[in-house]
Short mmCIF file of C-alpha atoms and ligand atoms in Angstrom, two decimals:
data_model
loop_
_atom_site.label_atom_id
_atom_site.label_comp_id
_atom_site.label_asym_id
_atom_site.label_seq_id
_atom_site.Cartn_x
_atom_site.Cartn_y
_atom_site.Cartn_z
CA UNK A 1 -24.77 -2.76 -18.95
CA UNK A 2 -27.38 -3.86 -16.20
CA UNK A 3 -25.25 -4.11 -12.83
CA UNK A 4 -26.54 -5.21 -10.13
CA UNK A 5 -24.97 -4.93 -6.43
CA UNK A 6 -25.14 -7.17 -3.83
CA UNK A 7 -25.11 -5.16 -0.25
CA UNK A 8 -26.12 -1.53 0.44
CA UNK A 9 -23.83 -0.93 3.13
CA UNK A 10 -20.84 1.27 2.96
CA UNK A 11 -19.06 -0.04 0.03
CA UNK A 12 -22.22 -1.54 -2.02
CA UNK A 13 -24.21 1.86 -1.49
CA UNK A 14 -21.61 4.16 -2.39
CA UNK A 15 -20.71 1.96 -5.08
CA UNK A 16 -24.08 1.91 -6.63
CA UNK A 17 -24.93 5.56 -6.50
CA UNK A 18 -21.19 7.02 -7.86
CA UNK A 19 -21.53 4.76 -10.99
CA UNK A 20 -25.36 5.81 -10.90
CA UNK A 21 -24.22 8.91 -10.86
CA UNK A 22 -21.58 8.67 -13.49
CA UNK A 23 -23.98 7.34 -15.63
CA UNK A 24 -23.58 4.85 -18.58
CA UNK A 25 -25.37 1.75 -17.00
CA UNK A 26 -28.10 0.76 -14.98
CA UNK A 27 -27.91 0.00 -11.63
CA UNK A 28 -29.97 -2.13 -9.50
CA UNK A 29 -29.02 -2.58 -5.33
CA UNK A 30 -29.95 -5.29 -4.02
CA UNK A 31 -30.53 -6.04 0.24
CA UNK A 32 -32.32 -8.64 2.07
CA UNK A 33 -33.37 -5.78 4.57
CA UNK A 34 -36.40 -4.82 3.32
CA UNK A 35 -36.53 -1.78 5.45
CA UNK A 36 -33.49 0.12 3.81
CA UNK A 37 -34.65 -1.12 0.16
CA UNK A 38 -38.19 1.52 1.51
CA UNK A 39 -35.74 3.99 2.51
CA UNK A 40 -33.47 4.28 -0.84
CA UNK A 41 -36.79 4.08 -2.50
CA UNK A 42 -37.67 7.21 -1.00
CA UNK A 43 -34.44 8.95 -1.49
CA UNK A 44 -32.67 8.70 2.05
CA UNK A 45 -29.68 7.31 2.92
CA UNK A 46 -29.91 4.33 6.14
CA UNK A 47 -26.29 5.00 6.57
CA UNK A 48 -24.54 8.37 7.95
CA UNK A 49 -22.51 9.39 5.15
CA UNK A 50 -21.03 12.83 4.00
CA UNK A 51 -22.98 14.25 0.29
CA UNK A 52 -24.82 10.20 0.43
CA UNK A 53 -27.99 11.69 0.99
CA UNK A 54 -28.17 14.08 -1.92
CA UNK A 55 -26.33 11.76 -4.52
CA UNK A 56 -29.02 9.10 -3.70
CA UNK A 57 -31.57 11.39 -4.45
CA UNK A 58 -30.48 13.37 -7.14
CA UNK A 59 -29.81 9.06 -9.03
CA UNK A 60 -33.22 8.41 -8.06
CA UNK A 61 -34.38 11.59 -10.14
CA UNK A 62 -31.96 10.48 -12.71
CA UNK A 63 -33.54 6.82 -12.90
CA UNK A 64 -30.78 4.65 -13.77
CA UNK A 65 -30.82 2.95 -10.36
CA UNK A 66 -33.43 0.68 -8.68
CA UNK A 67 -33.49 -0.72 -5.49
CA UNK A 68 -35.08 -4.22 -4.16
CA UNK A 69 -35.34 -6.74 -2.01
CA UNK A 70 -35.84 -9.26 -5.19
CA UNK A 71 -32.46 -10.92 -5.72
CA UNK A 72 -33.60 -13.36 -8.32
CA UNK A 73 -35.17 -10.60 -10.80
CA UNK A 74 -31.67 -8.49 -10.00
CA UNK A 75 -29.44 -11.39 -11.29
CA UNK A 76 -31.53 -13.52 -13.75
CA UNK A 77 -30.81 -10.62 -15.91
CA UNK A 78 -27.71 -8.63 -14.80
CA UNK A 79 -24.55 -8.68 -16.86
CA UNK A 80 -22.65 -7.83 -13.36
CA UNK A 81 -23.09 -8.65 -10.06
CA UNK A 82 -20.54 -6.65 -7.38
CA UNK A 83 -20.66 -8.39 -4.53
CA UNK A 84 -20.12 -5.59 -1.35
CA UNK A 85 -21.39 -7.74 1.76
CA UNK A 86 -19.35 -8.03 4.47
CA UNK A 87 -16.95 -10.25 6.03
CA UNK A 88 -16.65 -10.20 9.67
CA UNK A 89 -14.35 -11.79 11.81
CA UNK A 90 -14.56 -14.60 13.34
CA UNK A 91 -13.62 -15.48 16.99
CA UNK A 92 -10.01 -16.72 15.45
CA UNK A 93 -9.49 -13.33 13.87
CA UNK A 94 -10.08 -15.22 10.25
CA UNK A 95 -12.64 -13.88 7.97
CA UNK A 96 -16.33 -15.11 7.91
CA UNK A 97 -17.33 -15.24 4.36
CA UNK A 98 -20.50 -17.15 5.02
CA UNK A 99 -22.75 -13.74 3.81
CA UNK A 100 -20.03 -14.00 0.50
CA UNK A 101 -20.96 -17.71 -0.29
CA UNK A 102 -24.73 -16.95 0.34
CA UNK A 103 -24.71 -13.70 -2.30
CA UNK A 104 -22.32 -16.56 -4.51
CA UNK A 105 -25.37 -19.12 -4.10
CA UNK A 106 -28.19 -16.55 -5.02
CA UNK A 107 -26.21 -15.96 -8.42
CA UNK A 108 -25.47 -19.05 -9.18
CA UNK A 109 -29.05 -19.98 -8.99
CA UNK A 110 -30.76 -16.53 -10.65
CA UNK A 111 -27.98 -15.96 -13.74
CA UNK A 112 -29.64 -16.75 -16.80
CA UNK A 113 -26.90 -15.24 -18.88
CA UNK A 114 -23.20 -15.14 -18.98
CA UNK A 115 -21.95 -12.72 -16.45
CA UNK A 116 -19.04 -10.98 -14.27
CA UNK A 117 -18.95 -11.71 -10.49
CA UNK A 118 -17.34 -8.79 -9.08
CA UNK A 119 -15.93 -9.31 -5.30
CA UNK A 120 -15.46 -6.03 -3.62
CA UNK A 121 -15.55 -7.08 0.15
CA UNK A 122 -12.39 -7.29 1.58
CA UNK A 123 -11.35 -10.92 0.95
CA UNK A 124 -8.31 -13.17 2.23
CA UNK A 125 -6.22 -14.44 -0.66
CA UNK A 126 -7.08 -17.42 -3.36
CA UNK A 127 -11.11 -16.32 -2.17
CA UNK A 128 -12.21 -14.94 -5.52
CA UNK A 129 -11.01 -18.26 -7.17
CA UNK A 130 -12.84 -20.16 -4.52
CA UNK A 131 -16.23 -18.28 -5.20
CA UNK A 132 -15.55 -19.23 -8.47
CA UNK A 133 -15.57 -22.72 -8.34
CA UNK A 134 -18.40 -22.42 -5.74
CA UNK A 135 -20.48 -20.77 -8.42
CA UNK A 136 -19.88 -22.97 -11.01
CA UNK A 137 -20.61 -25.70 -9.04
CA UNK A 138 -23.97 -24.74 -7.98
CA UNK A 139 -25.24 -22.90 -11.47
CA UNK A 140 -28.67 -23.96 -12.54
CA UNK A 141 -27.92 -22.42 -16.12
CA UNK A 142 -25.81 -23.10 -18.64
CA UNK A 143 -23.87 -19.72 -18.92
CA UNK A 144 -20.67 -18.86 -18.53
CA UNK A 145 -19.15 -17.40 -14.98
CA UNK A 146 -16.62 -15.33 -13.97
CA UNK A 147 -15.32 -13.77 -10.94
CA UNK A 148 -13.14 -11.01 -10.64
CA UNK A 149 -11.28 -8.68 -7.62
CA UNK A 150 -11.95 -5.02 -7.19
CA UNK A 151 -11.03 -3.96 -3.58
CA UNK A 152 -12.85 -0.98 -2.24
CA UNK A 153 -10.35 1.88 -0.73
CA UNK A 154 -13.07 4.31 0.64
CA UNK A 155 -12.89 5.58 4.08
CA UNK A 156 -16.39 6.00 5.67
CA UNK A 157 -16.71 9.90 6.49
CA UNK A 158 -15.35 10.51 3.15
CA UNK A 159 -16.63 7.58 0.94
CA UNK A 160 -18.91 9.78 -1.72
CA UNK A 161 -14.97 11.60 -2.67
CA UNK A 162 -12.87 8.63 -2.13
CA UNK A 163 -15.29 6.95 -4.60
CA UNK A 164 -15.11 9.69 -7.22
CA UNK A 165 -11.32 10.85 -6.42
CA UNK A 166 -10.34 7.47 -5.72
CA UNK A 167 -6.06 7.35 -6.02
CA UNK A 168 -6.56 3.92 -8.46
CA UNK A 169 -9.15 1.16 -8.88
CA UNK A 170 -7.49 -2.11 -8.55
CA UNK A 171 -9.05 -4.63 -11.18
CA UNK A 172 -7.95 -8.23 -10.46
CA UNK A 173 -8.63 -10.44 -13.38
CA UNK A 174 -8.13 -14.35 -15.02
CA UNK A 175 -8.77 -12.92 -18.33
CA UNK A 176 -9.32 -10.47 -20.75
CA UNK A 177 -13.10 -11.13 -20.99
CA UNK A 178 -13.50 -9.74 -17.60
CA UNK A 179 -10.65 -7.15 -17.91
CA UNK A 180 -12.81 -5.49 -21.27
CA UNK A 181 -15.88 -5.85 -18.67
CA UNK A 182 -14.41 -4.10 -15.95
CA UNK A 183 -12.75 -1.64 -18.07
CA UNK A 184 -16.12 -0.81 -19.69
CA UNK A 185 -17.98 -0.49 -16.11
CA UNK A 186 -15.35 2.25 -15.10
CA UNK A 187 -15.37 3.50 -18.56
CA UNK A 188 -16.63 7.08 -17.05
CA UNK A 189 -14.00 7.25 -14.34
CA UNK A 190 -10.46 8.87 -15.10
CA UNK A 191 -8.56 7.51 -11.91
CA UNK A 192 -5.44 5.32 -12.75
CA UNK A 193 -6.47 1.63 -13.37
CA UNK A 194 -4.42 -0.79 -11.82
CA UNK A 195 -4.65 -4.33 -13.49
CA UNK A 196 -3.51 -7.46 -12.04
CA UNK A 197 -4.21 -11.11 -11.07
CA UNK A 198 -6.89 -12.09 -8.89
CA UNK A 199 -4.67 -12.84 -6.23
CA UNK A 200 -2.72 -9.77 -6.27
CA UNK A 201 -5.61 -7.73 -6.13
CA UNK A 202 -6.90 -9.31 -3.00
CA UNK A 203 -3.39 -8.71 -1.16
CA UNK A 204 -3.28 -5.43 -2.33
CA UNK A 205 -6.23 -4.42 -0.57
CA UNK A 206 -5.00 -6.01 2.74
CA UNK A 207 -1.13 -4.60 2.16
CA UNK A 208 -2.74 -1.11 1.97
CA UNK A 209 -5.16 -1.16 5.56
CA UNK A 210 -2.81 -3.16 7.50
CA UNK A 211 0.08 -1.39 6.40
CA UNK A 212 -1.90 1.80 7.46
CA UNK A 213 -2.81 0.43 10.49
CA UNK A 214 0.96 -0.95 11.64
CA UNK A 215 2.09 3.21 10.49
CA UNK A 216 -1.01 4.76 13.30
CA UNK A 217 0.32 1.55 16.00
CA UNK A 218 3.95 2.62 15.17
CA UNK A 219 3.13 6.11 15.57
CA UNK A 220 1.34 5.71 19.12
CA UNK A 221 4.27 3.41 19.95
CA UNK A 222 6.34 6.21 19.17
CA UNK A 223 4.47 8.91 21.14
CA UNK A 224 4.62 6.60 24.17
CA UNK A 225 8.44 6.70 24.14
CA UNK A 226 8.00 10.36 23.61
CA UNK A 227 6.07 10.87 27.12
CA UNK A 228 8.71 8.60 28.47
CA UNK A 229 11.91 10.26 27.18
CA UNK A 230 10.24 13.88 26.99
CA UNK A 231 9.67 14.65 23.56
CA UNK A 232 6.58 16.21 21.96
CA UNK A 233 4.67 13.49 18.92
CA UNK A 234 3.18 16.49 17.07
CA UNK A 235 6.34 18.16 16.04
CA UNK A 236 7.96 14.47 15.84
CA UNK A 237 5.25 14.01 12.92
CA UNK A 238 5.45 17.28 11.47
CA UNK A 239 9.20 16.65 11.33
CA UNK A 240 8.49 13.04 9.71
CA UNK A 241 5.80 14.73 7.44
CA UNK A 242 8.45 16.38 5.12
CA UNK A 243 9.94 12.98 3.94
CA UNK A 244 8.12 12.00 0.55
CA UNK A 245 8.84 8.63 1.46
CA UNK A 246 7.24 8.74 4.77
CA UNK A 247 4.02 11.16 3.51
CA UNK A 248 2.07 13.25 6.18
CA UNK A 249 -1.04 11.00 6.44
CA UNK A 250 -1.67 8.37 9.01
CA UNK A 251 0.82 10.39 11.32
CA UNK A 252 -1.73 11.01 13.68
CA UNK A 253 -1.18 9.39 17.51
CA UNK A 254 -4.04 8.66 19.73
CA UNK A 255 -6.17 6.23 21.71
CA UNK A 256 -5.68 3.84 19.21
CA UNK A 257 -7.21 2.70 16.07
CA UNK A 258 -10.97 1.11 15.46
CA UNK A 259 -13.61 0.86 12.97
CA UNK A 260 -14.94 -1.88 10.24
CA UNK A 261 -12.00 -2.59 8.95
CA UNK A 262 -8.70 -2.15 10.26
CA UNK A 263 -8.67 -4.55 13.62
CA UNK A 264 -10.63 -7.21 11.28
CA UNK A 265 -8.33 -6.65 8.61
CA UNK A 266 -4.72 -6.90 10.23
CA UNK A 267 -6.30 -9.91 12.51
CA UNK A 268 -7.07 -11.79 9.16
CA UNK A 269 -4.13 -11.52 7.19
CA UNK A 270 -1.91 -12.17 10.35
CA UNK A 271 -4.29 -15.50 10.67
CA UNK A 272 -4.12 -16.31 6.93
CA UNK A 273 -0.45 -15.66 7.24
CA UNK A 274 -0.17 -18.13 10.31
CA UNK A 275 -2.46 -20.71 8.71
CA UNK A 276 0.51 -21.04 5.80
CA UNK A 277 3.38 -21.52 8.29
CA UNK A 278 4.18 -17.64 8.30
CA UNK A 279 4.42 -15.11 10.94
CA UNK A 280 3.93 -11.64 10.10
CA UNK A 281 5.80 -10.48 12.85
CA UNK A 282 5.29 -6.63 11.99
CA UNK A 283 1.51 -6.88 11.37
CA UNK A 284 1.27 -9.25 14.77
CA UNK A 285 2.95 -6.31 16.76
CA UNK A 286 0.07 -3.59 15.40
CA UNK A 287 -2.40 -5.53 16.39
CA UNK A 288 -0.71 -5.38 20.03
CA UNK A 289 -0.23 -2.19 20.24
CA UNK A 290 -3.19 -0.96 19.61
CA UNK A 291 -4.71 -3.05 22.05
CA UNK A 292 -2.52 -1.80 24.86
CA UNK A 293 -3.29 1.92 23.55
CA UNK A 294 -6.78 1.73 23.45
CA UNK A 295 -6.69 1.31 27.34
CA UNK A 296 -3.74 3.47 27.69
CA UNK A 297 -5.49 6.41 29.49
CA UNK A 298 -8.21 4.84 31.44
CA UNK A 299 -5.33 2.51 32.99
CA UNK A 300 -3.79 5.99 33.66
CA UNK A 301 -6.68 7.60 35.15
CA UNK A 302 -6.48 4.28 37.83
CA UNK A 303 -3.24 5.00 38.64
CA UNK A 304 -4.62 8.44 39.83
CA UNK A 305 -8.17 7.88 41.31
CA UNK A 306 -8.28 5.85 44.38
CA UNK A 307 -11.68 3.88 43.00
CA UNK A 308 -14.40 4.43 40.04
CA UNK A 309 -16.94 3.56 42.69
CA UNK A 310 -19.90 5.29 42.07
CA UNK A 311 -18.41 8.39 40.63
CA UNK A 312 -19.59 10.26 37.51
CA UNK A 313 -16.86 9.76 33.95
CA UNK A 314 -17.86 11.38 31.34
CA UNK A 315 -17.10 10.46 27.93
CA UNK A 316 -17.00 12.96 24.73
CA UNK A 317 -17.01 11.49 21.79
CA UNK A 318 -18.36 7.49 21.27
CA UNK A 319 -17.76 6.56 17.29
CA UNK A 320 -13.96 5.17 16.77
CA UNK A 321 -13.62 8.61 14.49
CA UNK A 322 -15.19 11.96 13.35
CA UNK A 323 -17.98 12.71 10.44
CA UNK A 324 -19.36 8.30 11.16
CA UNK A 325 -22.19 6.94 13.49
CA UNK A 326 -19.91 3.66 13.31
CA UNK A 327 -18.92 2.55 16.63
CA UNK A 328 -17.68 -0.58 15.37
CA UNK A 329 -14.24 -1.32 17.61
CA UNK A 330 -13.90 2.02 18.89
CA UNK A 331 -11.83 2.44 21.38
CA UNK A 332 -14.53 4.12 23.49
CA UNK A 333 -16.51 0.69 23.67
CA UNK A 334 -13.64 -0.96 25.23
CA UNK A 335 -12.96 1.89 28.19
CA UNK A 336 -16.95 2.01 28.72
CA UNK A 337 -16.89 -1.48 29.27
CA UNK A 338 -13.73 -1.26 31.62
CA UNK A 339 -15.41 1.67 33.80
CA UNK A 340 -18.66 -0.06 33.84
CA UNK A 341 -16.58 -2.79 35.37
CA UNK A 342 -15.83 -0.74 38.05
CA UNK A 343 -19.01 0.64 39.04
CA UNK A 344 -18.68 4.30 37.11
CA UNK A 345 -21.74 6.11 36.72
CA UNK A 346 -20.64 7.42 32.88
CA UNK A 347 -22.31 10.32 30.96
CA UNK A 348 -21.53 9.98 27.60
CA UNK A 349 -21.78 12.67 24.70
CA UNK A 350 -21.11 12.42 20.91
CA UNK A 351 -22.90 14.72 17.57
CA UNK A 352 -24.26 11.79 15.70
CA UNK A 353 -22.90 8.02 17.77
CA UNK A 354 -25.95 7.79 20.30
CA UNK A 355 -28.34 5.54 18.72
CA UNK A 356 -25.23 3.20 18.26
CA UNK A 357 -24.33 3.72 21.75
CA UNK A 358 -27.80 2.88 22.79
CA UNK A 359 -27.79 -0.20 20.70
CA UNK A 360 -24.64 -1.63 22.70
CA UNK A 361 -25.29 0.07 26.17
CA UNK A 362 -29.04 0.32 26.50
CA UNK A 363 -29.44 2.00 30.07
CA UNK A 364 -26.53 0.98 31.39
CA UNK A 365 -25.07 4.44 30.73
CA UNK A 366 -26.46 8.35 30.61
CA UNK A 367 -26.80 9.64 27.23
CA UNK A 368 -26.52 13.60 27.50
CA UNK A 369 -27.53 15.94 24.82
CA UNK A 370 -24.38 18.51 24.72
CA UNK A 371 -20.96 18.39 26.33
CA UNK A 372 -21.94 20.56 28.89
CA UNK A 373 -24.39 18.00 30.55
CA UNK A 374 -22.00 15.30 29.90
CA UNK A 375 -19.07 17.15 31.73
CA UNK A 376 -21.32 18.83 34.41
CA UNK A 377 -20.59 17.72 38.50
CA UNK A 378 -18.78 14.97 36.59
CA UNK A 379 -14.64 13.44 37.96
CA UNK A 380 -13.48 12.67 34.94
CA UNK A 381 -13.46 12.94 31.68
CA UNK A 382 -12.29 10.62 28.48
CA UNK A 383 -11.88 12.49 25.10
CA UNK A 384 -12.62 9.43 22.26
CA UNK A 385 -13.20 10.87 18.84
CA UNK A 386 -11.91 14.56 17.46
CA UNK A 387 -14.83 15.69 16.63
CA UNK A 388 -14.79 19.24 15.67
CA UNK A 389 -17.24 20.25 18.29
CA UNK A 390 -15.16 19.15 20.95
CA UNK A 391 -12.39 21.04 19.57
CA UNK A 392 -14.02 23.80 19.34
CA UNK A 393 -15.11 23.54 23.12
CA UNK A 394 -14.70 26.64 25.43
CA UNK A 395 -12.12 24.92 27.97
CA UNK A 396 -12.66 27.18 30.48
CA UNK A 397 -16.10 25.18 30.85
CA UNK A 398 -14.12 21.55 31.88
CA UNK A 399 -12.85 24.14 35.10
CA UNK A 400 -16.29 25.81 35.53
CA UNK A 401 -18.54 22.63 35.05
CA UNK A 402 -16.28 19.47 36.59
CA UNK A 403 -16.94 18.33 40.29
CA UNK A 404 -12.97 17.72 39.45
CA UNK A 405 -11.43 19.33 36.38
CA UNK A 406 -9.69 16.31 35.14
CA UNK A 407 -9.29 15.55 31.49
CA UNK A 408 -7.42 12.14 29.42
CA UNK A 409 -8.15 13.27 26.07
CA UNK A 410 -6.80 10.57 23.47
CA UNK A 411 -6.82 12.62 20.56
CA UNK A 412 -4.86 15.84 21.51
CA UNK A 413 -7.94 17.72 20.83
CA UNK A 414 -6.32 20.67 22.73
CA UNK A 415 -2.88 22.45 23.59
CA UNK A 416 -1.20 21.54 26.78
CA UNK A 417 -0.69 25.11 27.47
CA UNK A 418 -4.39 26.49 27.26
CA UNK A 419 -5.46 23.63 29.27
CA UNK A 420 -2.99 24.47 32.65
CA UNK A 421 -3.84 28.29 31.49
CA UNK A 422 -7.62 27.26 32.28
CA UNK A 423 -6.45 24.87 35.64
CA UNK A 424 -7.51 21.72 34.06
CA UNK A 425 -5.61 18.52 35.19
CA UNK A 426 -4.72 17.24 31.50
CA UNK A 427 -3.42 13.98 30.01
CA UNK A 428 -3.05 13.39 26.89
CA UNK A 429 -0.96 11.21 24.02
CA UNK A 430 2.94 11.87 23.49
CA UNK A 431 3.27 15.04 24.69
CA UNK A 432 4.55 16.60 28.13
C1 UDX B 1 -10.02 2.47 6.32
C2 UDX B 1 -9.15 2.77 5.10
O1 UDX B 1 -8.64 4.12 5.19
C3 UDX B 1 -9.94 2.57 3.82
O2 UDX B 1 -9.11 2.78 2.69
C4 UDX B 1 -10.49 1.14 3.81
O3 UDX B 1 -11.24 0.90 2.66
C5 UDX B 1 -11.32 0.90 5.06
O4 UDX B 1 -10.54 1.18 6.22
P1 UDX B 1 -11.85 3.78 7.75
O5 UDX B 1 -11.83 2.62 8.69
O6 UDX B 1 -13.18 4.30 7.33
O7 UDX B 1 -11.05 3.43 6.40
O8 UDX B 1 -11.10 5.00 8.46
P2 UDX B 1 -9.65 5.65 8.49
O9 UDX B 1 -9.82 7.10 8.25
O10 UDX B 1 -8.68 4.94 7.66
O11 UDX B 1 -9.27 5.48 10.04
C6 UDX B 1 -9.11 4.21 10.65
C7 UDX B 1 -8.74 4.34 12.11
O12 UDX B 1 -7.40 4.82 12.24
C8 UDX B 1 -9.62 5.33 12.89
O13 UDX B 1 -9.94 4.77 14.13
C9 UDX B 1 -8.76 6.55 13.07
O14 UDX B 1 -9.07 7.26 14.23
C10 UDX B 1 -7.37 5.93 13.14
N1 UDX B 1 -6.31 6.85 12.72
C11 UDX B 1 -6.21 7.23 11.42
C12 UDX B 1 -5.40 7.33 13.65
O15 UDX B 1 -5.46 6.99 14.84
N2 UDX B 1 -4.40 8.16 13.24
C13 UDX B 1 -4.27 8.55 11.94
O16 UDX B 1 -3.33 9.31 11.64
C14 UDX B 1 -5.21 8.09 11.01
#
């Protein structure tokens, strides 16, 4: 089959290289930036993604998969077009599926033969029936047109295994024209196959991240009422770990959740939910608390410095979590912001988030090559991300190297024992 796929971000890219890889088809990915098309072309990867880099080029080698810029000689031909563009939020929290309609559009007026729309962007419910009717309506051929669900599951750090190991692929279909299509595209893949209506499918995907997300808000909710009542939210989730029907991932408290998908993803359900006279009171209150958290420890640091004035924060760690240069709705953006506010001069450190940094700070804040120069002469300092270097810091250098050895680290990246051992000031999340 000639599939084509519509996107080379996260999902489209790592899409488009693990059924490359898998072989079986031909693949062409298709961008309107020109500039990554010249950079798959050569073999590298314009996103920062574990084992990417060597897939892409060992696919290129293979050469069943093309890359362009071309959209019409991508889907005059293609038998399948996955569509993996993305679907921000708008200022209402609902989902902007204006880059959706204009990939919908570009089929509709390229298809010269019969062929399977597949939607993989996360999608609010009823969407892939719209796009549907939306192609149909605007189809300059007479062929026939189809549009099918298949939510993506990947986590970015990890998207190359989640793709390969993925737990199930989700296949939301009318009928079993498209079911037999699908089923032939993954026809290389062993995962379990889940097979449903279009609708269903679509939910499914949003179930699965906001119910994720409203298990990490109840778990910081829970470590504040551990600080408060004296109890430790490590050993609270190793205890909860045990129970099969609780599981032992997504136990993890901290400064709060961020990234592409989970804040847009529980705001747009809760807003599709609210926009058919239904409050999803559980999914509202994640979204809450997670706003609260993500300012938890900076609002703590106020409470303990008499002004930010002019004084030098440093922050360790910028991207909203480890092995990703994505800074999307990390919780670091939102406690830069807050400090910048307030007149903070902040030195900010992280392996592989500084270009992003740049691209939302410009010079508004120092960008230090290592932790040291981050933390050195500097007040204060905000732990963001877990990344293993800063775990793997020596601690006695926060005492050595601070003007003031004061620490809010919002990922317990170290024991509360070590860090009074070293005569470090320490805050942290759920533990006392
Ligand atoms: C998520 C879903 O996991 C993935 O299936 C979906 O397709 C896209 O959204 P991703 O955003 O890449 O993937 O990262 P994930 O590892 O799920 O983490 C999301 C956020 O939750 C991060 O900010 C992370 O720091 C936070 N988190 C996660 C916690 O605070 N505690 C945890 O225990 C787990």
């Amino acid at each position: 089959m000639k599939i084509a796929i519509a996107g080379t971000g996260y999902v489209g890219l790592v899409t488009g290289v693990c059924l490359a890889d898998k072989g079986g088809h031909n693949i062409i990915c298709v961008d309107v930036n020109e500039e990554k098309i010249n950079m798959l072309k050569s073999g590298k990867s314009p996103i920062y993604e574990k084992d990417l880099d060597e897939l892409i080029l060992k696919t290129n080698r293979q050469g069943n998969i093309e890359y362009t810029s071309n959209y019409e000689c991508a889907y005059s031909d293609a038998d399948v077009v996955f569509i993996a563009v993305g679907t921000p939020e708008r200022s209402d929290g609902s989902a902007n599926l204006d880059y959706i309609k204009g990939v919908a559009k570009q089929i509709a007026v390229s298809a010269e033969k019969d062929i399977l729309v597949i939607v993989k962007s996360t999608v609010p419910i009823g969407t892939n029936e719209y796009i549907e009717n939306y192609i149909k309506s605007q189809l300059k051929n007479n062929i026939k047109v189809e549009v099918a669900s298949n939510p993506e599951f990947l986590a970015q750090g990890t998207a190359v295994r989640d793709t390969f190991e993925a737990s199930r692929i989700v296949i939301g279909v009318e009928s079993k024209w498209a079911e037999n299509i699908m089923l032939d595209i993954y026809k290389n893949f062993e995962n379990p196959k889940v097979i449903t209506n279009r609708n269903s499918a679509e939910m499914i995907k949003y179930a699965c991240n906001d119910f994720l997300a409203l298990k990490v808000s109840y778990m910081n909710d829970i470590a504040n009422l551990c600080e408060i009542v004296g109890a430790n939210i490590e050993d609270v989730a190793e205890g909860m770990s045990y129970d099969d029907r609780i599981g032992k991932n997504f136990l993890k408290a901290g400064i709060g959740y961020g990234g592409s998908c989970f804040p847009k993803d529980t705001k747009a359900l809760h807003w599709l939910s609210n926009s058919n006279g239904y409050e999803l009171k559980t999914i509202k209150a994640a979204i809450e608390v997670n706003e609260i958290q993500k300012l938890k420890l900076v609002k703590k640091s106020a409470q303990i410095v008499d002004s930010f004035d002019g004084i030098k924060v440093s922050i360790l760690g910028l991207t909203y979590k480890p092995d990703t240069d994505d800074l999307r709705e990390a919780p670091s953006i939102v406690n830069i912001k807050y400090l910048l506010e307030r007149n903070a001069k902040i030195h900010v450190f992280d392996p592989v988030g500084m270009e992003n940094a740049k691209k939302i700070f410009g010079d508004q804040i120092y960008y230090e090559d290592s932790i040291e120069s981050a933390i050195d002469d500097s007040e204060m300092c905000f732990i963001m991300t877990e990344w293993e270097q800063i775990k793997e810091f020596d601690i006695n250098k926060y005492k050595k190297l601070m003007k003031k050895p004061l620490v809010f680290d919002g990922r317990n990246c170290y024991k509360i024992e070590d860090m009074k051992k070293v005569g470090v000031e320490y805050y942290s999340i759920g533990r006392v």
